[in-house]
Amino acid sequence: MAGMILMTEATLMTEASPAPAKPHLPDAQTVTQVTHWTDRLFSFRVTRPKSLRFRSGEFVMIGLMGDTGKPLLRAYSIASPAWDEELEFYSIKVPDGPLTSRLQHIQVGDEIILRPKPVGTLVHDALLPGSRLWFLATGTGFAPFASLLREPETWEKYGQVIMMHTCREVAELEYGRKLVESLQDDPLIGEMVAGKLHYYPTTTREASPRMGRITDNLTSGKVFADLGLAPMDPEEDRAMVCGSLAFNHDVKAVLEKFGLHEGANSEPMEFVVEKAFVGDGICSCPRWTVFRV
Ligand code: FAD
Ligand code: A2P
């Protein structure tokens, strides 16, 4: 008898209930904006956990629920500044990438997972005081600088800021170009930026007004000549670097030739480096085991 009642209740529940509500993800945040820049690049904004505090330039783990029911997480630089009410991210679309093959389809109202434990070396605290600050980025390595360019501390601490961003093609520079253009109208930092920012975007595989690798433009002195700046000097210059492993390795060597030394949170020096991603397209190692924070 009891079994019959249970069966009836179960049947009623199934028939009468509407479609099950969308399950809430652990550490869920809601997507508020998505912009596609190219077929390989997009940016998006999400709600910010009330308790999340971070330093402009840091990264967090974000992702989606995987097919196995476990979160599929990847490291992402927060592209918005520490004072922003929302969080912004700038992302690659890897066609077969476990996360971004799905993440690229998110829409406003969807949920993503965000582990609220920010870390990273591209922070002001990791540099000794100086008068000129160089941001050196390739590809999505622009993301932490999208945060730092909108951070008042950047403009309070430095008399000049040089943003060098290099991509293969012109369209890949668009997110950065729009962001840099928006700075002068920013009510918080617009006046602080005036006369201090040098923007130096270059391409390497498509013709554009300025071309060449960051390493080559520093080594040849072209960037100093083009901008009317003195060469790098360890007394005055500080740098933050974010790109592929090969780029980071080569820029580090160039900066060291200018006499700058690599620092860290625990030991501030003249420059700091962060990976924009791991791998060269061949490696399929599950880096979330390495970068879980
Ligand atoms: P994965 O399996 O993670 O990657 C597959 C392959 O795609 C990699 O082997 C690599 O060759 C290539 N690849 C991965 N990411 C990139 C990239 N950003 N640019 C070019 N090629 C790439 N990615 C972002 O898009 N934006 C960020 O702000 C960002 N911040 C990061 C910060 C840190 C500290 C680290 C370590 C990585 C960061 N990444 C960022 C890379 C990110 O963690 C993922 O690798 C990326 O989202 C792709 O995930 P996936 O699962 O689709 O593919
Ligand atoms: P290049 O086109 O000459 O390889 P990628 O898409 O491969 O990550 O490259 C992004 C940008 O970074 C490209 O403009 C690329 O130039 C440049 N780049 C790649 N590797 C290096 C490196 N080791 N040193 C300097 N620039 C690099």
mmCIF file of C-alpha atoms and ligand atoms in Angstrom:
data_model
loop_
_atom_site.group_PDB
_atom_site.id
_atom_site.type_symbol
_atom_site.label_atom_id
_atom_site.label_comp_id
_atom_site.label_asym_id
_atom_site.label_seq_id
_atom_site.Cartn_x
_atom_site.Cartn_y
_atom_site.Cartn_z
ATOM 1 C CA MET A 1 0.000 0.000 0.000
ATOM 2 C CA ALA A 2 2.726 2.406 1.048
ATOM 3 C CA GLY A 3 4.614 1.513 -2.096
ATOM 4 C CA MET A 4 1.577 2.383 -4.221
ATOM 5 C CA ILE A 5 1.248 5.802 -2.581
ATOM 6 C CA LEU A 6 4.909 6.528 -3.165
ATOM 7 C CA MET A 7 4.584 5.578 -6.799
ATOM 8 C CA THR A 8 1.553 7.832 -7.196
ATOM 9 C CA GLU A 9 3.359 10.757 -5.579
ATOM 10 C CA ALA A 10 6.329 10.218 -7.792
ATOM 11 C CA THR A 11 4.140 10.090 -10.864
ATOM 12 C CA LEU A 12 2.301 13.258 -9.816
ATOM 13 C CA MET A 13 5.568 15.093 -9.215
ATOM 14 C CA THR A 14 6.857 14.172 -12.639
ATOM 15 C CA GLU A 15 3.715 15.164 -14.453
ATOM 16 C CA ALA A 16 2.829 18.287 -12.506
ATOM 17 C CA SER A 17 6.292 19.846 -12.084
ATOM 18 C CA PRO A 18 7.565 22.289 -14.656
ATOM 19 C CA ALA A 19 11.005 21.692 -16.181
ATOM 20 C CA PRO A 20 13.551 21.463 -13.360
ATOM 21 C CA ALA A 21 15.050 24.830 -12.407
ATOM 22 C CA LYS A 22 18.556 25.512 -13.768
ATOM 23 C CA PRO A 23 20.930 24.206 -11.083
ATOM 24 C CA HIS A 24 23.047 26.858 -9.411
ATOM 25 C CA LEU A 25 26.761 26.246 -9.890
ATOM 26 C CA PRO A 26 29.118 26.434 -6.917
ATOM 27 C CA ASP A 27 30.691 29.928 -6.790
ATOM 28 C CA ALA A 28 28.287 30.913 -9.587
ATOM 29 C CA GLN A 29 28.415 34.391 -11.138
ATOM 30 C CA THR A 30 26.027 35.678 -13.785
ATOM 31 C CA VAL A 31 27.158 36.886 -17.208
ATOM 32 C CA THR A 32 26.119 40.511 -17.787
ATOM 33 C CA GLN A 33 27.791 41.299 -21.136
ATOM 34 C CA VAL A 34 29.534 39.448 -23.999
ATOM 35 C CA THR A 35 31.465 41.032 -26.895
ATOM 36 C CA HIS A 36 33.009 39.049 -29.741
ATOM 37 C CA TRP A 37 36.050 40.825 -31.200
ATOM 38 C CA THR A 38 37.228 38.257 -33.766
ATOM 39 C CA ASP A 39 36.554 34.586 -34.431
ATOM 40 C CA ARG A 40 39.371 33.869 -31.901
ATOM 41 C CA LEU A 41 38.777 36.531 -29.239
ATOM 42 C CA PHE A 42 35.919 37.669 -27.005
ATOM 43 C CA SER A 43 35.412 39.538 -23.747
ATOM 44 C CA PHE A 44 32.698 39.216 -21.147
ATOM 45 C CA ARG A 45 31.597 40.698 -17.854
ATOM 46 C CA VAL A 46 30.102 38.907 -14.859
ATOM 47 C CA THR A 47 28.685 39.861 -11.483
ATOM 48 C CA ARG A 48 31.295 40.272 -8.733
ATOM 49 C CA PRO A 49 31.091 38.322 -5.479
ATOM 50 C CA LYS A 50 30.565 40.875 -2.687
ATOM 51 C CA SER A 51 33.417 39.400 -0.662
ATOM 52 C CA LEU A 52 35.982 39.354 -3.528
ATOM 53 C CA ARG A 53 38.933 41.683 -2.976
ATOM 54 C CA PHE A 54 41.815 41.645 -5.471
ATOM 55 C CA ARG A 55 44.732 43.767 -6.606
ATOM 56 C CA SER A 56 44.517 45.079 -10.187
ATOM 57 C CA GLY A 57 46.593 42.715 -12.384
ATOM 58 C CA GLU A 58 45.801 39.469 -10.521
ATOM 59 C CA PHE A 59 44.165 36.331 -11.934
ATOM 60 C CA VAL A 60 41.509 33.895 -10.707
ATOM 61 C CA MET A 61 40.223 30.470 -11.733
ATOM 62 C CA ILE A 62 37.018 30.528 -13.745
ATOM 63 C CA GLY A 63 35.126 27.901 -15.705
ATOM 64 C CA LEU A 64 32.034 25.855 -16.336
ATOM 65 C CA MET A 65 30.682 22.589 -14.982
ATOM 66 C CA GLY A 66 32.307 19.728 -16.903
ATOM 67 C CA ASP A 67 30.480 16.733 -18.346
ATOM 68 C CA THR A 68 31.688 14.602 -15.444
ATOM 69 C CA GLY A 69 29.985 16.886 -12.927
ATOM 70 C CA LYS A 70 33.308 18.391 -11.831
ATOM 71 C CA PRO A 71 34.162 22.063 -12.432
ATOM 72 C CA LEU A 72 36.383 22.631 -15.483
ATOM 73 C CA LEU A 73 38.515 25.591 -14.449
ATOM 74 C CA ARG A 74 41.237 27.697 -16.069
ATOM 75 C CA ALA A 75 43.356 30.636 -14.919
ATOM 76 C CA TYR A 76 42.096 34.018 -16.177
ATOM 77 C CA SER A 77 43.473 37.495 -15.575
ATOM 78 C CA ILE A 78 40.836 39.864 -14.282
ATOM 79 C CA ALA A 79 40.693 42.552 -16.988
ATOM 80 C CA SER A 80 38.673 45.017 -14.927
ATOM 81 C CA PRO A 81 40.214 47.203 -12.214
ATOM 82 C CA ALA A 82 39.911 46.455 -8.498
ATOM 83 C CA TRP A 83 37.325 49.226 -7.999
ATOM 84 C CA ASP A 84 34.849 47.984 -10.651
ATOM 85 C CA GLU A 85 31.458 46.636 -9.476
ATOM 86 C CA GLU A 86 31.630 43.815 -12.044
ATOM 87 C CA LEU A 87 34.447 41.586 -13.295
ATOM 88 C CA GLU A 88 35.651 41.609 -16.900
ATOM 89 C CA PHE A 89 37.589 38.885 -18.737
ATOM 90 C CA TYR A 90 39.256 38.849 -22.159
ATOM 91 C CA SER A 91 39.413 35.398 -23.695
ATOM 92 C CA ILE A 92 40.834 33.318 -26.471
ATOM 93 C CA LYS A 93 38.585 30.808 -28.299
ATOM 94 C CA VAL A 94 40.557 27.574 -28.713
ATOM 95 C CA PRO A 95 38.505 25.485 -31.182
ATOM 96 C CA ASP A 96 39.105 22.190 -29.363
ATOM 97 C CA GLY A 97 39.916 23.725 -25.983
ATOM 98 C CA PRO A 98 38.097 21.895 -23.185
ATOM 99 C CA LEU A 99 36.886 25.166 -21.640
ATOM 100 C CA THR A 100 36.832 27.810 -24.360
ATOM 101 C CA SER A 101 35.133 25.637 -26.996
ATOM 102 C CA ARG A 102 32.120 25.981 -24.645
ATOM 103 C CA LEU A 103 32.851 29.282 -22.896
ATOM 104 C CA GLN A 104 32.779 31.152 -26.215
ATOM 105 C CA HIS A 105 29.021 30.413 -26.431
ATOM 106 C CA ILE A 106 28.045 31.994 -23.083
ATOM 107 C CA GLN A 107 25.265 34.554 -23.200
ATOM 108 C CA VAL A 108 23.922 37.250 -20.885
ATOM 109 C CA GLY A 109 22.111 35.556 -17.983
ATOM 110 C CA ASP A 110 24.234 32.374 -18.077
ATOM 111 C CA GLU A 111 26.305 31.355 -15.084
ATOM 112 C CA ILE A 112 30.020 30.678 -14.849
ATOM 113 C CA ILE A 113 32.075 29.367 -11.934
ATOM 114 C CA LEU A 114 34.497 31.809 -10.310
ATOM 115 C CA ARG A 115 36.784 30.732 -7.488
ATOM 116 C CA PRO A 116 37.277 33.907 -5.424
ATOM 117 C CA LYS A 117 40.998 33.447 -4.683
ATOM 118 C CA PRO A 118 42.976 36.016 -6.676
ATOM 119 C CA VAL A 119 46.771 35.635 -7.061
ATOM 120 C CA GLY A 120 49.510 36.858 -9.388
ATOM 121 C CA THR A 121 52.746 38.762 -9.829
ATOM 122 C CA LEU A 122 51.609 41.610 -12.115
ATOM 123 C CA VAL A 123 50.873 43.908 -9.193
ATOM 124 C CA HIS A 124 52.301 47.254 -8.158
ATOM 125 C CA ASP A 125 53.533 45.807 -4.848
ATOM 126 C CA ALA A 126 56.022 43.593 -6.744
ATOM 127 C CA LEU A 127 57.894 46.562 -8.266
ATOM 128 C CA LEU A 128 60.317 49.014 -6.677
ATOM 129 C CA PRO A 129 59.373 52.704 -7.071
ATOM 130 C CA GLY A 130 60.235 54.175 -10.492
ATOM 131 C CA SER A 131 59.186 56.944 -12.857
ATOM 132 C CA ARG A 132 58.304 55.057 -16.095
ATOM 133 C CA LEU A 133 56.216 51.893 -16.286
ATOM 134 C CA TRP A 134 56.251 49.584 -19.319
ATOM 135 C CA PHE A 135 53.367 47.167 -19.975
ATOM 136 C CA LEU A 136 54.568 44.547 -22.497
ATOM 137 C CA ALA A 137 51.925 42.157 -23.866
ATOM 138 C CA THR A 138 51.181 39.815 -26.745
ATOM 139 C CA GLY A 139 47.708 38.471 -27.580
ATOM 140 C CA THR A 140 45.422 37.950 -24.586
ATOM 141 C CA GLY A 141 48.363 38.960 -22.401
ATOM 142 C CA PHE A 142 46.746 42.393 -22.668
ATOM 143 C CA ALA A 143 44.119 41.324 -20.076
ATOM 144 C CA PRO A 144 45.975 42.178 -16.829
ATOM 145 C CA PHE A 145 46.931 45.550 -18.327
ATOM 146 C CA ALA A 146 43.277 46.263 -19.144
ATOM 147 C CA SER A 147 42.927 46.147 -15.367
ATOM 148 C CA LEU A 148 46.103 48.064 -14.496
ATOM 149 C CA LEU A 149 45.486 50.802 -17.095
ATOM 150 C CA ARG A 150 42.181 51.551 -15.320
ATOM 151 C CA GLU A 151 43.807 51.450 -11.858
ATOM 152 C CA PRO A 152 44.376 54.910 -10.294
ATOM 153 C CA GLU A 153 47.522 53.667 -8.487
ATOM 154 C CA THR A 154 49.207 53.209 -11.893
ATOM 155 C CA TRP A 155 48.805 56.908 -12.658
ATOM 156 C CA GLU A 156 49.572 58.083 -9.129
ATOM 157 C CA LYS A 157 52.871 56.182 -9.013
ATOM 158 C CA TYR A 158 54.288 56.806 -12.508
ATOM 159 C CA GLY A 159 54.947 59.887 -14.609
ATOM 160 C CA GLN A 160 54.841 57.898 -17.869
ATOM 161 C CA VAL A 161 53.199 54.608 -18.829
ATOM 162 C CA ILE A 162 54.065 52.848 -22.094
ATOM 163 C CA MET A 163 51.614 50.178 -23.319
ATOM 164 C CA MET A 164 53.223 47.934 -25.955
ATOM 165 C CA HIS A 165 50.809 45.323 -27.361
ATOM 166 C CA THR A 166 51.693 43.049 -30.267
ATOM 167 C CA CYS A 167 49.505 40.638 -32.209
ATOM 168 C CA ARG A 168 49.790 38.893 -35.533
ATOM 169 C CA GLU A 169 46.884 40.811 -37.120
ATOM 170 C CA VAL A 170 45.247 44.239 -36.804
ATOM 171 C CA ALA A 171 41.831 42.936 -35.674
ATOM 172 C CA GLU A 172 43.447 41.248 -32.684
ATOM 173 C CA LEU A 173 44.478 44.668 -31.325
ATOM 174 C CA GLU A 174 40.917 46.017 -31.297
ATOM 175 C CA TYR A 175 39.921 45.206 -27.682
ATOM 176 C CA GLY A 176 43.090 46.900 -26.421
ATOM 177 C CA ARG A 177 42.754 49.880 -28.751
ATOM 178 C CA LYS A 178 39.142 50.554 -27.653
ATOM 179 C CA LEU A 179 40.111 50.251 -24.011
ATOM 180 C CA VAL A 180 43.050 52.644 -24.342
ATOM 181 C CA GLU A 181 40.839 55.143 -26.212
ATOM 182 C CA SER A 182 38.251 54.988 -23.421
ATOM 183 C CA LEU A 183 40.746 55.964 -20.711
ATOM 184 C CA GLN A 184 40.682 59.691 -21.426
ATOM 185 C CA ASP A 185 36.884 59.761 -20.898
ATOM 186 C CA ASP A 186 37.042 57.707 -17.704
ATOM 187 C CA PRO A 187 35.623 59.879 -14.887
ATOM 188 C CA LEU A 188 37.967 58.325 -12.312
ATOM 189 C CA ILE A 189 41.321 58.414 -14.124
ATOM 190 C CA GLY A 190 40.749 60.467 -17.308
ATOM 191 C CA GLU A 191 42.586 63.549 -16.017
ATOM 192 C CA MET A 192 45.395 61.515 -14.463
ATOM 193 C CA VAL A 193 46.118 59.763 -17.784
ATOM 194 C CA ALA A 194 46.431 62.949 -19.851
ATOM 195 C CA GLY A 195 49.969 63.367 -21.206
ATOM 196 C CA LYS A 196 51.278 60.270 -19.415
ATOM 197 C CA LEU A 197 50.241 57.387 -21.683
ATOM 198 C CA HIS A 198 52.183 56.184 -24.726
ATOM 199 C CA TYR A 199 50.289 53.484 -26.638
ATOM 200 C CA TYR A 200 52.454 51.399 -28.988
ATOM 201 C CA PRO A 201 50.429 48.661 -30.741
ATOM 202 C CA THR A 202 52.199 46.608 -33.416
ATOM 203 C CA THR A 203 51.408 43.722 -35.743
ATOM 204 C CA THR A 204 53.782 41.122 -37.115
ATOM 205 C CA ARG A 205 51.882 39.345 -39.891
ATOM 206 C CA GLU A 206 49.639 42.047 -41.335
ATOM 207 C CA ALA A 207 50.573 45.542 -42.466
ATOM 208 C CA SER A 208 49.716 48.299 -39.964
ATOM 209 C CA PRO A 209 51.111 51.760 -39.060
ATOM 210 C CA ARG A 210 53.552 50.194 -36.562
ATOM 211 C CA MET A 211 55.026 46.767 -36.980
ATOM 212 C CA GLY A 212 57.428 44.326 -35.368
ATOM 213 C CA ARG A 213 57.946 42.186 -32.298
ATOM 214 C CA ILE A 214 58.252 43.920 -28.932
ATOM 215 C CA THR A 215 61.670 42.356 -28.395
ATOM 216 C CA ASP A 216 62.946 43.692 -31.736
ATOM 217 C CA ASN A 217 61.497 47.173 -31.206
ATOM 218 C CA LEU A 218 63.160 47.404 -27.791
ATOM 219 C CA THR A 219 66.506 45.970 -28.893
ATOM 220 C CA SER A 220 66.791 48.121 -32.026
ATOM 221 C CA GLY A 221 65.777 51.237 -30.092
ATOM 222 C CA LYS A 222 62.902 51.864 -32.540
ATOM 223 C CA VAL A 223 60.273 52.286 -29.831
ATOM 224 C CA PHE A 224 62.394 54.846 -27.952
ATOM 225 C CA ALA A 225 63.020 56.807 -31.164
ATOM 226 C CA ASP A 226 59.354 56.659 -32.251
ATOM 227 C CA LEU A 227 58.096 57.875 -28.854
ATOM 228 C CA GLY A 228 60.926 60.316 -28.164
ATOM 229 C CA LEU A 229 61.920 58.501 -24.979
ATOM 230 C CA ALA A 230 65.323 57.767 -23.456
ATOM 231 C CA PRO A 231 66.422 54.102 -23.490
ATOM 232 C CA MET A 232 65.540 51.954 -20.470
ATOM 233 C CA ASP A 233 67.431 52.689 -17.294
ATOM 234 C CA PRO A 234 67.156 50.485 -14.176
ATOM 235 C CA GLU A 235 67.034 53.593 -11.974
ATOM 236 C CA GLU A 236 63.891 54.906 -13.681
ATOM 237 C CA ASP A 237 62.149 52.110 -15.592
ATOM 238 C CA ARG A 238 59.823 49.377 -14.348
ATOM 239 C CA ALA A 239 58.115 46.735 -16.501
ATOM 240 C CA MET A 240 55.341 44.156 -16.385
ATOM 241 C CA VAL A 241 55.332 41.374 -18.987
ATOM 242 C CA CYS A 242 52.506 39.030 -20.078
ATOM 243 C CA GLY A 243 52.587 36.748 -23.112
ATOM 244 C CA SER A 244 53.444 33.251 -24.299
ATOM 245 C CA LEU A 245 56.276 31.357 -22.625
ATOM 246 C CA ALA A 246 58.606 32.074 -25.565
ATOM 247 C CA PHE A 247 57.746 35.783 -25.519
ATOM 248 C CA ASN A 248 58.212 36.061 -21.751
ATOM 249 C CA HIS A 249 61.556 34.276 -21.985
ATOM 250 C CA ASP A 250 62.847 36.546 -24.736
ATOM 251 C CA VAL A 251 61.586 39.809 -23.204
ATOM 252 C CA LYS A 252 63.154 38.869 -19.883
ATOM 253 C CA ALA A 253 66.535 38.598 -21.628
ATOM 254 C CA VAL A 254 66.050 42.008 -23.273
ATOM 255 C CA LEU A 255 65.080 43.689 -19.985
ATOM 256 C CA GLU A 256 68.045 42.128 -18.230
ATOM 257 C CA LYS A 257 70.337 43.548 -20.912
ATOM 258 C CA PHE A 258 69.005 46.980 -19.969
ATOM 259 C CA GLY A 259 70.047 46.189 -16.378
ATOM 260 C CA LEU A 260 66.587 45.439 -14.931
ATOM 261 C CA HIS A 261 66.059 42.506 -12.541
ATOM 262 C CA GLU A 262 63.033 40.247 -12.167
ATOM 263 C CA GLY A 263 61.035 40.654 -8.954
ATOM 264 C CA ALA A 264 58.146 38.993 -7.165
ATOM 265 C CA ASN A 265 55.571 39.768 -4.493
ATOM 266 C CA SER A 266 58.047 38.619 -1.850
ATOM 267 C CA GLU A 267 60.980 40.521 -3.389
ATOM 268 C CA PRO A 268 60.064 43.644 -5.376
ATOM 269 C CA MET A 269 62.523 44.504 -8.196
ATOM 270 C CA GLU A 270 62.444 46.294 -11.566
ATOM 271 C CA PHE A 271 60.221 43.950 -13.621
ATOM 272 C CA VAL A 272 57.702 41.122 -13.198
ATOM 273 C CA VAL A 273 56.447 38.417 -15.580
ATOM 274 C CA GLU A 274 53.245 36.347 -15.861
ATOM 275 C CA LYS A 275 52.240 33.697 -18.399
ATOM 276 C CA ALA A 276 49.292 34.641 -20.621
ATOM 277 C CA PHE A 277 48.746 30.917 -21.173
ATOM 278 C CA VAL A 278 50.615 27.641 -20.937
ATOM 279 C CA GLY A 279 51.533 25.434 -23.881
ATOM 280 C CA ASP A 280 52.343 25.844 -27.533
ATOM 281 C CA GLY A 281 49.288 24.193 -29.041
ATOM 282 C CA ILE A 282 50.834 20.733 -28.795
ATOM 283 C CA CYS A 283 50.620 20.142 -25.064
ATOM 284 C CA SER A 284 47.254 18.948 -23.772
ATOM 285 C CA CYS A 285 48.350 18.768 -20.143
ATOM 286 C CA PRO A 286 45.551 19.535 -17.632
ATOM 287 C CA ARG A 287 46.981 22.779 -16.317
ATOM 288 C CA TRP A 288 44.147 23.315 -13.876
ATOM 289 C CA THR A 289 45.906 20.822 -11.605
ATOM 290 C CA VAL A 290 48.926 23.140 -11.665
ATOM 291 C CA PHE A 291 47.102 26.439 -11.294
ATOM 292 C CA ARG A 292 44.301 25.523 -8.894
ATOM 293 C CA VAL A 293 44.292 28.259 -6.253
HETATM 294 P P1 FAD B 1 43.579 24.651 -23.009
HETATM 295 O O1 FAD B 1 43.615 23.161 -22.991
HETATM 296 O O2 FAD B 1 43.768 25.348 -21.703
HETATM 297 O O3 FAD B 1 44.623 25.221 -24.062
HETATM 298 C C1 FAD B 1 44.842 24.567 -25.287
HETATM 299 C C2 FAD B 1 45.953 25.265 -26.034
HETATM 300 O O4 FAD B 1 45.462 26.532 -26.495
HETATM 301 C C3 FAD B 1 47.190 25.599 -25.184
HETATM 302 O O5 FAD B 1 48.086 24.517 -25.164
HETATM 303 C C4 FAD B 1 47.736 26.813 -25.879
HETATM 304 O O6 FAD B 1 48.584 26.423 -26.932
HETATM 305 C C5 FAD B 1 46.496 27.492 -26.468
HETATM 306 N N1 FAD B 1 46.053 28.642 -25.627
HETATM 307 C C6 FAD B 1 45.455 28.577 -24.419
HETATM 308 N N2 FAD B 1 45.169 29.808 -23.963
HETATM 309 C C7 FAD B 1 45.602 30.671 -24.904
HETATM 310 C C8 FAD B 1 45.604 32.100 -24.982
HETATM 311 N N3 FAD B 1 45.091 32.880 -24.013
HETATM 312 N N4 FAD B 1 46.140 32.665 -26.094
HETATM 313 C C9 FAD B 1 46.652 31.892 -27.088
HETATM 314 N N5 FAD B 1 46.690 30.539 -27.056
HETATM 315 C C10 FAD B 1 46.162 29.932 -25.970
HETATM 316 N N6 FAD B 1 43.482 32.917 -21.362
HETATM 317 C C11 FAD B 1 42.707 33.904 -21.809
HETATM 318 O O7 FAD B 1 42.095 33.768 -22.867
HETATM 319 N N7 FAD B 1 42.581 35.086 -21.110
HETATM 320 C C12 FAD B 1 43.239 35.299 -19.929
HETATM 321 O O8 FAD B 1 43.090 36.364 -19.322
HETATM 322 C C13 FAD B 1 44.077 34.256 -19.448
HETATM 323 N N8 FAD B 1 44.784 34.421 -18.299
HETATM 324 C C14 FAD B 1 45.640 33.436 -17.895
HETATM 325 C C15 FAD B 1 46.430 33.657 -16.757
HETATM 326 C C16 FAD B 1 47.340 32.676 -16.358
HETATM 327 C C17 FAD B 1 48.189 32.913 -15.128
HETATM 328 C C18 FAD B 1 47.442 31.449 -17.089
HETATM 329 C C19 FAD B 1 48.412 30.384 -16.674
HETATM 330 C C20 FAD B 1 46.630 31.222 -18.180
HETATM 331 C C21 FAD B 1 45.739 32.213 -18.607
HETATM 332 N N9 FAD B 1 44.937 32.029 -19.736
HETATM 333 C C22 FAD B 1 44.156 33.055 -20.196
HETATM 334 C C23 FAD B 1 44.865 30.739 -20.435
HETATM 335 C C24 FAD B 1 43.659 29.951 -19.910
HETATM 336 O O9 FAD B 1 43.974 29.483 -18.611
HETATM 337 C C25 FAD B 1 43.262 28.738 -20.810
HETATM 338 O O10 FAD B 1 44.378 28.063 -21.267
HETATM 339 C C26 FAD B 1 42.418 29.178 -22.002
HETATM 340 O O11 FAD B 1 41.204 29.729 -21.524
HETATM 341 C C27 FAD B 1 42.092 28.013 -22.934
HETATM 342 O O12 FAD B 1 41.406 27.010 -22.192
HETATM 343 P P2 FAD B 1 40.922 25.696 -22.922
HETATM 344 O O13 FAD B 1 40.498 24.727 -21.856
HETATM 345 O O14 FAD B 1 39.916 26.021 -23.971
HETATM 346 O O15 FAD B 1 42.199 25.137 -23.663
HETATM 347 P P1 A2P B 2 55.385 36.606 -34.823
HETATM 348 O O1 A2P B 2 54.190 36.765 -35.707
HETATM 349 O O2 A2P B 2 56.636 37.190 -35.390
HETATM 350 O O3 A2P B 2 55.562 35.181 -34.343
HETATM 351 P P2 A2P B 2 51.200 34.104 -30.969
HETATM 352 O O4 A2P B 2 49.872 34.339 -31.632
HETATM 353 O O5 A2P B 2 52.064 33.092 -31.638
HETATM 354 O O6 A2P B 2 51.087 33.892 -29.475
HETATM 355 O O7 A2P B 2 51.994 35.479 -31.144
HETATM 356 C C1 A2P B 2 51.447 36.719 -30.715
HETATM 357 C C2 A2P B 2 52.431 37.810 -31.066
HETATM 358 O O8 A2P B 2 53.614 37.625 -30.293
HETATM 359 C C3 A2P B 2 52.867 37.738 -32.532
HETATM 360 O O9 A2P B 2 52.885 39.052 -33.022
HETATM 361 C C4 A2P B 2 54.221 37.104 -32.468
HETATM 362 O O10 A2P B 2 55.112 37.521 -33.506
HETATM 363 C C5 A2P B 2 54.752 37.604 -31.144
HETATM 364 N N1 A2P B 2 55.739 36.684 -30.589
HETATM 365 C C6 A2P B 2 55.649 35.352 -30.521
HETATM 366 N N2 A2P B 2 56.729 34.812 -29.930
HETATM 367 C C7 A2P B 2 57.539 35.847 -29.635
HETATM 368 C C8 A2P B 2 58.823 35.937 -29.027
HETATM 369 N N3 A2P B 2 59.492 34.871 -28.613
HETATM 370 N N4 A2P B 2 59.355 37.164 -28.881
HETATM 371 C C9 A2P B 2 58.702 38.266 -29.292
HETATM 372 N N5 A2P B 2 57.495 38.237 -29.870
HETATM 373 C C10 A2P B 2 56.902 37.041 -30.051
#
